[in-house]
XYZ file of C-alpha atoms in Angstrom:
243
model
C 30.471 -20.821 -1.654
C 28.030 -19.800 0.959
C 28.055 -16.215 1.657
C 27.533 -14.726 5.312
C 26.009 -11.402 6.052
C 25.731 -9.576 9.369
C 22.862 -7.039 9.484
C 19.984 -5.473 11.580
C 16.600 -7.370 10.955
C 12.945 -6.785 11.910
C 10.890 -9.862 12.490
C 7.710 -9.904 10.150
C 6.349 -13.390 10.465
C 7.414 -16.598 11.751
C 5.851 -19.930 11.034
C 6.506 -23.253 12.830
C 7.856 -25.769 10.497
C 7.710 -29.553 11.821
C 8.175 -30.018 15.225
C 11.238 -27.897 16.275
C 11.904 -25.401 13.504
C 10.724 -22.261 12.100
C 10.531 -20.460 8.962
C 10.991 -16.674 9.568
C 10.280 -13.561 7.303
C 12.702 -10.694 8.123
C 13.052 -7.320 6.867
C 16.879 -6.991 6.931
C 18.721 -3.658 6.538
C 21.421 -5.030 4.052
C 19.301 -7.261 1.949
C 15.726 -6.288 2.063
C 13.006 -8.882 2.626
C 14.488 -12.343 3.150
C 13.068 -15.767 4.563
C 15.114 -18.155 6.752
C 14.861 -21.615 8.057
C 15.499 -21.637 11.732
C 16.383 -25.372 12.565
C 15.569 -26.726 16.120
C 14.311 -23.214 17.457
C 12.231 -25.099 20.053
C 14.849 -27.061 21.257
C 16.098 -26.062 24.875
C 19.607 -26.515 23.884
C 19.379 -24.321 20.578
C 21.532 -21.296 20.424
C 18.682 -19.451 18.376
C 15.561 -19.900 20.222
C 11.694 -19.519 18.835
C 11.322 -16.566 21.546
C 13.579 -14.189 19.406
C 11.031 -14.220 16.685
C 8.080 -12.479 18.445
C 6.254 -9.929 15.790
C 8.649 -7.117 14.983
C 11.413 -7.808 17.346
C 14.472 -5.923 16.343
C 17.337 -8.407 16.007
C 20.794 -8.300 14.719
C 21.553 -11.685 12.718
C 24.366 -13.382 10.837
C 22.621 -14.943 8.094
C 24.011 -17.453 5.241
C 22.372 -17.453 1.798
C 22.659 -20.359 -0.298
C 21.110 -21.054 -3.626
C 18.150 -22.001 -2.316
C 14.956 -19.762 -1.623
C 15.708 -20.011 2.140
C 18.621 -18.928 3.958
C 19.926 -19.912 7.104
C 20.593 -17.976 10.657
C 24.132 -18.605 12.084
C 23.294 -16.196 14.940
C 20.551 -14.011 16.205
C 20.302 -11.652 19.104
C 18.237 -8.932 20.060
C 19.496 -5.514 18.624
C 17.351 -3.467 20.927
C 15.017 -4.842 23.565
C 11.638 -3.334 24.020
C 10.847 -1.783 27.512
C 6.975 -1.197 27.163
C 5.594 -3.083 24.057
C 5.718 -6.524 25.578
C 4.003 -5.368 28.694
C 1.520 -2.885 27.263
C -1.727 -4.343 25.965
C -2.293 -1.372 23.711
C 1.163 -1.252 22.325
C 1.263 -5.035 21.797
C -2.009 -4.828 19.868
C -0.639 -2.119 17.808
C 2.508 -4.074 17.111
C 0.502 -7.222 15.941
C -1.330 -5.085 13.511
C 1.753 -3.357 12.122
C 3.517 -6.938 11.644
C 0.715 -8.064 9.564
C 0.436 -4.840 7.708
C 4.017 -4.983 6.740
C 4.078 -8.774 5.849
C 1.101 -8.126 3.407
C 2.650 -5.203 1.754
C 6.582 -5.583 1.807
C 7.318 -7.802 -1.281
C 10.419 -6.584 -2.793
C 13.584 -8.293 -1.761
C 15.943 -5.323 -2.734
C 17.607 -3.261 -0.168
C 15.671 -0.292 1.115
C 17.606 1.386 3.758
C 15.091 4.319 4.038
C 12.157 1.911 4.426
C 14.042 -0.120 7.006
C 14.860 2.944 8.826
C 11.372 4.295 8.907
C 10.019 1.174 10.423
C 12.834 0.710 12.951
C 12.501 4.244 13.959
C 8.653 4.072 14.281
C 8.928 1.007 16.383
C 11.380 2.498 18.929
C 9.148 5.651 19.043
C 6.226 3.214 19.782
C 7.918 1.692 22.677
C 8.940 4.861 24.154
C 6.012 7.006 23.710
C 3.925 8.213 26.700
C 0.767 9.467 24.889
C -2.331 7.476 24.026
C -1.127 5.479 20.864
C -4.752 5.121 19.446
C -3.822 7.408 16.409
C -0.346 5.493 15.768
C -1.762 2.705 13.596
C -3.382 5.212 11.292
C -0.431 7.465 11.020
C 1.961 4.574 10.254
C -0.322 3.166 7.607
C -0.333 6.455 5.770
C 3.476 6.998 6.052
C 4.293 3.324 5.049
C 2.147 4.135 1.822
C 4.625 6.872 1.072
C 7.556 4.448 1.266
C 5.941 1.812 -0.624
C 5.108 4.374 -3.373
C 1.320 4.939 -3.213
C 0.827 7.649 -0.649
C -2.267 9.632 -0.912
C -2.351 12.983 -2.750
C -3.602 14.996 0.176
C -2.667 18.406 -1.129
C -5.826 18.813 -3.186
C -8.265 18.959 -0.313
C -10.813 21.670 -0.072
C -13.758 21.682 2.365
C -16.635 19.551 0.916
C -14.278 17.232 -1.185
C -14.429 13.521 -0.935
C -11.383 11.269 -1.172
C -11.395 8.850 -4.075
C -9.618 5.860 -2.641
C -9.178 4.277 -6.156
C -7.498 7.255 -7.613
C -5.877 8.407 -4.448
C -6.828 11.846 -4.448
C -9.689 14.377 -3.208
C -12.451 15.316 -5.782
C -15.222 17.878 -5.615
C -18.038 15.374 -6.332
C -18.538 11.843 -5.693
C -19.916 10.979 -9.339
C -18.841 7.575 -10.496
C -16.667 7.096 -7.449
C -16.921 3.434 -6.017
C -14.623 3.475 -3.326
C -14.734 7.091 -1.323
C -14.355 8.688 2.031
C -17.379 11.054 2.554
C -17.012 14.726 2.730
C -17.291 15.027 6.523
C -14.662 12.250 7.186
C -12.365 13.521 4.328
C -11.496 16.510 6.299
C -10.221 14.230 9.265
C -8.712 11.957 6.558
C -6.697 15.253 5.103
C -5.329 16.047 8.630
C -4.448 12.248 9.102
C -2.423 12.530 5.724
C -0.524 15.485 7.029
C 0.180 14.302 10.544
C 3.674 13.526 11.785
C 4.092 9.993 12.948
C 6.761 11.059 15.697
C 4.668 14.044 16.840
C 2.219 12.411 19.550
C -0.070 15.244 19.389
C -3.751 14.036 19.196
C -5.570 14.157 15.904
C -8.732 14.738 18.124
C -10.530 11.790 16.486
C -13.748 10.109 17.948
C -13.584 6.433 18.466
C -16.166 6.061 15.475
C -13.990 8.253 13.139
C -10.989 5.980 13.865
C -12.879 2.959 13.040
C -14.326 4.463 9.795
C -10.703 5.587 9.084
C -9.047 2.241 9.695
C -11.524 0.438 7.234
C -10.932 3.116 4.576
C -7.336 2.825 4.926
C -7.367 -1.026 4.663
C -9.481 -0.703 1.713
C -6.947 1.855 0.272
C -4.084 -0.800 0.543
C -6.415 -3.386 -1.143
C -6.726 -1.236 -4.026
C -3.110 -0.406 -4.141
C -1.056 -3.432 -3.342
C -1.347 -6.607 -5.413
C -2.554 -9.627 -3.398
C -3.602 -7.700 -0.340
C -6.394 -9.555 1.230
C -8.226 -9.108 4.482
C -6.703 -8.054 7.427
C -7.180 -10.348 10.698
C -5.525 -8.107 13.300
C -7.677 -4.935 13.003
C -10.561 -6.381 14.963
C -8.224 -6.871 17.915
C -6.741 -3.452 17.357
C -10.309 -1.589 17.556
C -11.233 -3.861 20.535
C -8.164 -3.308 22.642
C -7.706 0.380 21.684
C -11.455 1.289 21.842
C -11.281 2.476 18.318
């Protein structure tokens, strides 16, 4: 018998299927990562419209899970409407980056209430924050790595140390280190690792520092997430936020 569940969900990705349908990937609160077929999403008379599945939209859904790989959505409504993200070019660029990052890294279909809560809280905070959001993608990426189990070990930093991206820790020398953050930027990376995502205080980074740190963080993810390939949205992020 088909089981139906009601749960909060966050849109990670939506792909058009055929003329009128979508395949959507959602991070759900109750059932973890799930994919669904939304038939007729582009029909004007559809109860569940394609517009609901913009990147990182916060939804409440009723889903039916069959024996196949794809479930079906019986109902979908906006759980919490954004007031700023759709109208702010900077925040919208951040959301596009975050949605790609989450899509590439969340691979486990097991329920993870802490991960869901973190992402949900982060998105609502981004929507409401009044400060410059240029540091937000970096802070989010570091804190996401904690929830995924490969956070950098920032406790061993000392002036002059470099950060070994492959080993995930600071070292006093760069001998035999292939992927590293140099000693000058490592000080800023240590500050980034200790920063609170929900504290809007600036990290006092130069645009050039942000660009380099973003590249290093993406490399860090490539080294620690199986199958993680190139990010497509970070160039847009750099341009829009003047990173």
